[in-house]
Amino acid sequence: MIEVHELVKTYGAKVAVNRLSFAVAEGELFGLLGPNGAGKTTTISVLSTLLPASGGRAVVAGCDVARDPQGVRERIGVVPQEIALYEDLSARDNLLFWGRLYGLGGPDLKRRVEEMLEAVELAEHARQRVGSFSGGMKRRLNLAAGLMHGPQVLFLDEPTVGIDAQARKKILDLIRRLNADGLTILYTTHYLEEAEQLCHRIGVIDRGELAALGDKEDLIRQIGDEDTIRFDLPESLLPEFAEAAARWPGAGAVSHARGLAQLRAADGARILPEIQSWLAARGQSLAHLEVERPNLETLYLNLTGRALRE
Amino acid sequence: MNPRLIATVVGLRLRRVAADRANLIWLILMPLVFSYLMGMLMGNWSATGSASKPTFIVFGLEPATEAVTALLAPLADHPDFELVRRDTTATPERARSLLEDRVVAGALLVGPGFADSLRAGLAPTLDFYHDSDRTSSQRVRQALEAAYAATAVRATVQSLVDPAAAPEDPGKAAAFDAATYDSLVAHPRVRLAVTSLGRNRTADLTLTLTDSRQHSGPSYTLMFILMFLLMSAKDLVLERRQRTLDRLRLAWPTTADLVAGFFLAGMVVGLLQAALLLGFNAVLFRLDYGPSPACLALVVVLFVAVSSAAGLLLGTLSRTGGQADGLGMVFGLALPALGGLWWPLEIVPDVMQRIGRSLPTGQAITVFHDMIGRGWGLAETAPMLWGLAAWLAILLGLAVYFFRREIRG
């Protein structure tokens, strides 16, 4: 449903998207995960025809974004990160307006507006001015406005930014329902847990480049299915510790960082008693212990050297 | 272009303008207050137009019948002009010659048999030639029409109540009734054919308005139309910042639809504002916008279009709401001041008059002055109307260019 091949977008000398390639299947919920400024919004802007690409090719719902932008626009819905609504109008009037701009009219338009208000649980607030809505209500209406014309593909650009946990849950549930009904969704976020919970596949993007791509398990496999164990250890004891660890079944590489020894192990829990015994034999106690399961944050740190929330 | 989508964009803008009650202050209340106060401040101009009264000549008078005496009586003592001669030999060519040589400011031709025609219940037409560079046609026309009306009604009533005065139908006296009398008063049988000869605008033209409200009414209407549409530029900046503009671009309207929608929305707001304000001025202050409705309509449409295009251009070029507000205020005050909306251009130095009349504000108010004070129409005001059209082409062209450039990314 979405095919992106070697996509490039530059602003003068600055490269915002650099040779990005990925594909999204029909009915898939695909996540683009990356920190602020990684190029997620630019990618959506190019795919939705708001910005022209500087290079590469993209096809959305069978239409080339460069050659047939009108065809793309007719088939997509876009929910921008900002609340792109008229706050001085009511929720219903906003949806009526956006519906008319997509060629809807008469009873069809009215029916669609009521359907959308129901879907985003705002029917009771239909006559209320959007300016008086909470952040979560505005986000839901923002989403409804992007769905008015029944698009085949939905671009969601960080739709949960700045709202509380309850409002976020409502939006995520709604997105799941839309996807379950067959809607293809490209979802950008810098919230790792959202990408993990929601998306079938995830593309990790940083500085405009795709750093990794796959489902959650694929991605974790890329950093190896090993736990990382960290604990207090004087650097002088590290060679002796490495020698001992090499004899333990399932133990991997040993390193030292930030005053802590770091051991990779297939199963961290099983190797902990060995470490404790080794330390006790040398009059040391097990202090500042951290056992980290492989996760996307680790992957992201490994790939980019940057934390997602930066 | 898709008219339905354009109408949707226009409708949204109108709804948003109407929803904000503060807009009513700037659209209606403030212009009326300014028109009234500035009109009061500047007072009556009828005695200050020139040091000496314009002179008029009345030609072709038949012997001094009662009807002719009655006709000329109110003209002889008129405060705004002087009746200097009577000449029983003149022709229309003679009248034109005297006007072109600037010997007189106006000439009235009273044809032979005028009194007889009145008595017979006919509708005689009088020819009036005047130099619109030197005097207000409206002022003269009002005086002449009042005098003719009185004369015609008197003559007709005489013919009705005195069968001897209407020998062709002695039974008329019986037909007289109040309704017939009212009808005669409302529609006098004497018609006045006005010919304006002065059409050469020079910088030293005399101000031909008789009342400052003839200036303040249209000028503050124009000023507040321009200000409101320039200040609306901020709406476009907000559309861009809140990404509603992106959402509009992603919907079905093309770039041309969006430009047309924004431009026409400004036009509709401006035209409604103009209609209300000019209407209020006509009713409240008895303003007469001259003999050419077509000229009035055209100057209003062109000025509103220029203002709407300027607002669109400003909104397209401004990056922040603060920029749009600031620039809107600067242009919204400078253009009216330089263009003679605050005070008539006729009272400023020549160089400032030329600068003022090169601006859309100066062009529009000059057309209003000429319509009201000189009785000019489309032909005479064409240079100023073409000037407005040129401004429209330039501003709208630039607005479309920058809007499209922004949308292309």
PDB file of C-alpha atoms in Angstrom, chain A residues 71-247:
ATOM      1  CA  GLY A  71      -4.723  10.742  -6.688  1.00  0.00           C
ATOM      2  CA  VAL A  72      -2.720  10.309  -3.487  1.00  0.00           C
ATOM      3  CA  ARG A  73      -4.713  13.027  -1.698  1.00  0.00           C
ATOM      4  CA  GLU A  74      -7.997  11.416  -2.593  1.00  0.00           C
ATOM      5  CA  ARG A  75      -6.905   8.151  -1.014  1.00  0.00           C
ATOM      6  CA  ILE A  76      -5.155   9.259   2.154  1.00  0.00           C
ATOM      7  CA  GLY A  77      -6.075  10.822   5.454  1.00  0.00           C
ATOM      8  CA  VAL A  78      -3.546  12.824   7.406  1.00  0.00           C
ATOM      9  CA  VAL A  79      -3.665  13.617  11.097  1.00  0.00           C
ATOM     10  CA  PRO A  80      -0.981  16.200  11.774  1.00  0.00           C
ATOM     11  CA  GLN A  81       0.825  16.566  15.058  1.00  0.00           C
ATOM     12  CA  GLU A  82      -0.771  19.991  15.553  1.00  0.00           C
ATOM     13  CA  ILE A  83      -4.482  20.365  16.269  1.00  0.00           C
ATOM     14  CA  ALA A  84      -5.409  21.424  12.737  1.00  0.00           C
ATOM     15  CA  LEU A  85      -8.958  22.483  13.566  1.00  0.00           C
ATOM     16  CA  TYR A  86     -10.861  25.750  13.863  1.00  0.00           C
ATOM     17  CA  GLU A  87     -11.164  26.331  17.583  1.00  0.00           C
ATOM     18  CA  ASP A  88     -13.873  28.973  17.224  1.00  0.00           C
ATOM     19  CA  LEU A  89     -16.202  26.473  15.561  1.00  0.00           C
ATOM     20  CA  SER A  90     -18.029  23.552  17.132  1.00  0.00           C
ATOM     21  CA  ALA A  91     -16.894  19.950  16.707  1.00  0.00           C
ATOM     22  CA  ARG A  92     -19.768  19.267  14.307  1.00  0.00           C
ATOM     23  CA  ASP A  93     -19.110  22.392  12.241  1.00  0.00           C
ATOM     24  CA  ASN A  94     -15.460  21.453  11.920  1.00  0.00           C
ATOM     25  CA  LEU A  95     -16.312  18.007  10.610  1.00  0.00           C
ATOM     26  CA  LEU A  96     -18.991  19.414   8.294  1.00  0.00           C
ATOM     27  CA  PHE A  97     -16.429  21.814   6.852  1.00  0.00           C
ATOM     28  CA  TRP A  98     -13.728  19.195   6.293  1.00  0.00           C
ATOM     29  CA  GLY A  99     -16.282  16.799   4.883  1.00  0.00           C
ATOM     30  CA  ARG A 100     -17.457  19.382   2.328  1.00  0.00           C
ATOM     31  CA  LEU A 101     -13.872  19.973   1.293  1.00  0.00           C
ATOM     32  CA  TYR A 102     -13.653  16.273   0.460  1.00  0.00           C
ATOM     33  CA  GLY A 103     -16.669  16.529  -1.774  1.00  0.00           C
ATOM     34  CA  LEU A 104     -19.221  15.158   0.668  1.00  0.00           C
ATOM     35  CA  GLY A 105     -22.616  16.802   0.878  1.00  0.00           C
ATOM     36  CA  GLY A 106     -26.254  16.408   1.789  1.00  0.00           C
ATOM     37  CA  PRO A 107     -27.405  13.449   3.890  1.00  0.00           C
ATOM     38  CA  ASP A 108     -24.162  11.534   3.260  1.00  0.00           C
ATOM     39  CA  LEU A 109     -22.166  14.287   4.863  1.00  0.00           C
ATOM     40  CA  LYS A 110     -24.452  14.555   7.867  1.00  0.00           C
ATOM     41  CA  ARG A 111     -24.440  10.792   8.380  1.00  0.00           C
ATOM     42  CA  ARG A 112     -20.669  10.641   8.126  1.00  0.00           C
ATOM     43  CA  VAL A 113     -20.258  13.475  10.632  1.00  0.00           C
ATOM     44  CA  GLU A 114     -22.456  11.690  13.160  1.00  0.00           C
ATOM     45  CA  GLU A 115     -20.582   8.414  12.567  1.00  0.00           C
ATOM     46  CA  MET A 116     -17.261  10.096  13.189  1.00  0.00           C
ATOM     47  CA  LEU A 117     -18.494  11.899  16.290  1.00  0.00           C
ATOM     48  CA  GLU A 118     -19.685   8.554  17.651  1.00  0.00           C
ATOM     49  CA  ALA A 119     -16.446   6.827  16.710  1.00  0.00           C
ATOM     50  CA  VAL A 120     -14.312   9.319  18.606  1.00  0.00           C
ATOM     51  CA  GLU A 121     -16.818   9.511  21.481  1.00  0.00           C
ATOM     52  CA  LEU A 122     -17.589  13.180  21.019  1.00  0.00           C
ATOM     53  CA  ALA A 123     -21.250  12.974  20.029  1.00  0.00           C
ATOM     54  CA  GLU A 124     -22.285  14.548  23.335  1.00  0.00           C
ATOM     55  CA  HIS A 125     -19.964  17.471  22.712  1.00  0.00           C
ATOM     56  CA  ALA A 126     -20.852  18.004  19.063  1.00  0.00           C
ATOM     57  CA  ARG A 127     -22.145  21.523  19.574  1.00  0.00           C
ATOM     58  CA  GLN A 128     -19.343  22.595  21.863  1.00  0.00           C
ATOM     59  CA  ARG A 129     -16.642  24.942  20.592  1.00  0.00           C
ATOM     60  CA  VAL A 130     -13.393  23.085  19.988  1.00  0.00           C
ATOM     61  CA  GLY A 131     -11.521  25.799  21.881  1.00  0.00           C
ATOM     62  CA  SER A 132     -13.189  24.621  25.073  1.00  0.00           C
ATOM     63  CA  PHE A 133     -12.144  20.964  24.562  1.00  0.00           C
ATOM     64  CA  SER A 134      -9.481  19.172  26.602  1.00  0.00           C
ATOM     65  CA  GLY A 135      -6.273  18.135  24.856  1.00  0.00           C
ATOM     66  CA  GLY A 136      -7.482  14.553  24.456  1.00  0.00           C
ATOM     67  CA  MET A 137     -10.822  15.604  22.970  1.00  0.00           C
ATOM     68  CA  LYS A 138      -9.069  17.856  20.478  1.00  0.00           C
ATOM     69  CA  ARG A 139      -6.746  15.000  19.490  1.00  0.00           C
ATOM     70  CA  ARG A 140      -9.719  12.688  18.908  1.00  0.00           C
ATOM     71  CA  LEU A 141     -11.509  15.258  16.795  1.00  0.00           C
ATOM     72  CA  ASN A 142      -8.271  15.891  14.904  1.00  0.00           C
ATOM     73  CA  LEU A 143      -8.245  12.196  14.108  1.00  0.00           C
ATOM     74  CA  ALA A 144     -11.902  12.224  13.058  1.00  0.00           C
ATOM     75  CA  ALA A 145     -11.263  15.101  10.651  1.00  0.00           C
ATOM     76  CA  GLY A 146      -8.631  12.992   8.908  1.00  0.00           C
ATOM     77  CA  LEU A 147     -11.073  10.121   8.500  1.00  0.00           C
ATOM     78  CA  MET A 148     -14.079  12.036   7.160  1.00  0.00           C
ATOM     79  CA  HIS A 149     -13.703  10.874   3.566  1.00  0.00           C
ATOM     80  CA  GLY A 150     -12.964   7.221   4.388  1.00  0.00           C
ATOM     81  CA  PRO A 151      -9.302   7.079   3.295  1.00  0.00           C
ATOM     82  CA  GLN A 152      -7.482   3.876   2.313  1.00  0.00           C
ATOM     83  CA  VAL A 153      -4.294   4.948   4.090  1.00  0.00           C
ATOM     84  CA  LEU A 154      -4.018   7.006   7.260  1.00  0.00           C
ATOM     85  CA  PHE A 155      -0.915   8.967   8.226  1.00  0.00           C
ATOM     86  CA  LEU A 156      -0.790   9.661  11.945  1.00  0.00           C
ATOM     87  CA  ASP A 157       1.934  12.060  13.016  1.00  0.00           C
ATOM     88  CA  GLU A 158       2.511  11.687  16.763  1.00  0.00           C
ATOM     89  CA  PRO A 159      -1.202  11.782  17.586  1.00  0.00           C
ATOM     90  CA  THR A 160      -0.721  11.371  21.332  1.00  0.00           C
ATOM     91  CA  VAL A 161       1.718  14.163  22.037  1.00  0.00           C
ATOM     92  CA  GLY A 162       0.878  16.214  25.116  1.00  0.00           C
ATOM     93  CA  ILE A 163      -2.093  14.296  26.462  1.00  0.00           C
ATOM     94  CA  ASP A 164      -2.643  12.299  29.636  1.00  0.00           C
ATOM     95  CA  ALA A 165      -2.516   8.515  29.925  1.00  0.00           C
ATOM     96  CA  GLN A 166      -6.281   8.023  29.847  1.00  0.00           C
ATOM     97  CA  ALA A 167      -6.743  10.138  26.727  1.00  0.00           C
ATOM     98  CA  ARG A 168      -3.807   8.357  25.115  1.00  0.00           C
ATOM     99  CA  LYS A 169      -5.379   4.972  25.784  1.00  0.00           C
ATOM    100  CA  LYS A 170      -8.603   6.074  24.107  1.00  0.00           C
ATOM    101  CA  ILE A 171      -6.730   7.178  21.017  1.00  0.00           C
ATOM    102  CA  LEU A 172      -4.637   4.039  20.836  1.00  0.00           C
ATOM    103  CA  ASP A 173      -7.762   1.894  21.202  1.00  0.00           C
ATOM    104  CA  LEU A 174      -9.390   3.837  18.399  1.00  0.00           C
ATOM    105  CA  ILE A 175      -6.354   3.340  16.161  1.00  0.00           C
ATOM    106  CA  ARG A 176      -6.407  -0.397  16.868  1.00  0.00           C
ATOM    107  CA  ARG A 177     -10.105  -0.518  15.915  1.00  0.00           C
ATOM    108  CA  LEU A 178      -9.480   1.378  12.685  1.00  0.00           C
ATOM    109  CA  ASN A 179      -6.658  -0.959  11.784  1.00  0.00           C
ATOM    110  CA  ALA A 180      -8.748  -4.000  12.676  1.00  0.00           C
ATOM    111  CA  ASP A 181     -11.332  -2.702  10.182  1.00  0.00           C
ATOM    112  CA  GLY A 182      -8.664  -2.912   7.480  1.00  0.00           C
ATOM    113  CA  LEU A 183      -7.249   0.615   7.411  1.00  0.00           C
ATOM    114  CA  THR A 184      -3.555   0.840   6.526  1.00  0.00           C
ATOM    115  CA  ILE A 185      -1.815   3.131   8.979  1.00  0.00           C
ATOM    116  CA  LEU A 186       1.590   4.786   9.040  1.00  0.00           C
ATOM    117  CA  TYR A 187       2.159   5.914  12.609  1.00  0.00           C
ATOM    118  CA  THR A 188       5.025   8.101  13.759  1.00  0.00           C
ATOM    119  CA  THR A 189       5.990   8.394  17.382  1.00  0.00           C
ATOM    120  CA  HIS A 190       8.897   8.928  19.682  1.00  0.00           C
ATOM    121  CA  TYR A 191       7.170   6.907  22.386  1.00  0.00           C
ATOM    122  CA  LEU A 192       8.814   3.507  22.357  1.00  0.00           C
ATOM    123  CA  GLU A 193       6.044   1.756  24.261  1.00  0.00           C
ATOM    124  CA  GLU A 194       3.403   2.975  21.783  1.00  0.00           C
ATOM    125  CA  ALA A 195       5.357   1.563  18.866  1.00  0.00           C
ATOM    126  CA  GLU A 196       5.890  -1.707  20.698  1.00  0.00           C
ATOM    127  CA  GLN A 197       2.236  -2.092  21.713  1.00  0.00           C
ATOM    128  CA  LEU A 198       0.592  -0.855  18.543  1.00  0.00           C
ATOM    129  CA  CYS A 199       2.618  -1.522  15.450  1.00  0.00           C
ATOM    130  CA  HIS A 200       3.001  -4.692  13.445  1.00  0.00           C
ATOM    131  CA  ARG A 201       6.349  -3.526  12.167  1.00  0.00           C
ATOM    132  CA  ILE A 202       8.600  -0.649  13.135  1.00  0.00           C
ATOM    133  CA  GLY A 203      11.118   1.393  11.217  1.00  0.00           C
ATOM    134  CA  VAL A 204      13.672   3.070  13.432  1.00  0.00           C
ATOM    135  CA  ILE A 205      14.637   6.404  11.925  1.00  0.00           C
ATOM    136  CA  ASP A 206      17.440   8.725  12.950  1.00  0.00           C
ATOM    137  CA  ARG A 207      18.892  11.760  11.201  1.00  0.00           C
ATOM    138  CA  GLY A 208      16.705  10.994   8.210  1.00  0.00           C
ATOM    139  CA  GLU A 209      18.013   7.484   7.745  1.00  0.00           C
ATOM    140  CA  LEU A 210      16.352   4.169   8.417  1.00  0.00           C
ATOM    141  CA  ALA A 211      18.513   2.541  11.101  1.00  0.00           C
ATOM    142  CA  ALA A 212      16.517  -0.676  11.474  1.00  0.00           C
ATOM    143  CA  LEU A 213      13.327  -2.251  10.218  1.00  0.00           C
ATOM    144  CA  GLY A 214      11.231  -5.228  11.255  1.00  0.00           C
ATOM    145  CA  ASP A 215       8.780  -6.447  13.858  1.00  0.00           C
ATOM    146  CA  LYS A 216       9.693  -6.145  17.521  1.00  0.00           C
ATOM    147  CA  GLU A 217      11.324  -9.560  17.718  1.00  0.00           C
ATOM    148  CA  ASP A 218      13.303  -8.973  14.518  1.00  0.00           C
ATOM    149  CA  LEU A 219      14.656  -5.762  15.860  1.00  0.00           C
ATOM    150  CA  ILE A 220      15.648  -7.212  19.195  1.00  0.00           C
ATOM    151  CA  ARG A 221      17.368 -10.072  17.455  1.00  0.00           C
ATOM    152  CA  GLN A 222      19.502  -7.485  15.681  1.00  0.00           C
ATOM    153  CA  ILE A 223      21.200  -6.645  18.979  1.00  0.00           C
ATOM    154  CA  GLY A 224      21.305 -10.306  20.028  1.00  0.00           C
ATOM    155  CA  ASP A 225      18.959 -12.003  22.430  1.00  0.00           C
ATOM    156  CA  GLU A 226      21.235 -11.418  25.414  1.00  0.00           C
ATOM    157  CA  ASP A 227      20.746  -9.800  28.790  1.00  0.00           C
ATOM    158  CA  THR A 228      23.154  -7.166  29.980  1.00  0.00           C
ATOM    159  CA  ILE A 229      24.307  -7.379  33.612  1.00  0.00           C
ATOM    160  CA  ARG A 230      26.023  -4.409  35.235  1.00  0.00           C
ATOM    161  CA  PHE A 231      27.472  -4.183  38.745  1.00  0.00           C
ATOM    162  CA  ASP A 232      30.097  -2.394  40.807  1.00  0.00           C
ATOM    163  CA  LEU A 233      33.606  -3.698  40.194  1.00  0.00           C
ATOM    164  CA  PRO A 234      37.006  -2.010  40.533  1.00  0.00           C
ATOM    165  CA  GLU A 235      38.554  -1.765  37.091  1.00  0.00           C
ATOM    166  CA  SER A 236      41.695  -3.581  38.393  1.00  0.00           C
ATOM    167  CA  LEU A 237      39.644  -6.759  38.913  1.00  0.00           C
ATOM    168  CA  LEU A 238      38.112  -6.701  35.432  1.00  0.00           C
ATOM    169  CA  PRO A 239      40.721  -8.970  33.666  1.00  0.00           C
ATOM    170  CA  GLU A 240      40.377 -11.593  36.388  1.00  0.00           C
ATOM    171  CA  PHE A 241      36.592 -11.356  36.187  1.00  0.00           C
ATOM    172  CA  ALA A 242      36.654 -11.762  32.401  1.00  0.00           C
ATOM    173  CA  GLU A 243      38.831 -14.864  32.742  1.00  0.00           C
ATOM    174  CA  ALA A 244      36.379 -16.402  35.219  1.00  0.00           C
ATOM    175  CA  ALA A 245      33.304 -15.468  33.183  1.00  0.00           C
ATOM    176  CA  ALA A 246      34.713 -17.170  30.114  1.00  0.00           C
ATOM    177  CA  ARG A 247      34.315 -20.482  31.918  1.00  0.00           C
TER     178      ARG A 247
END
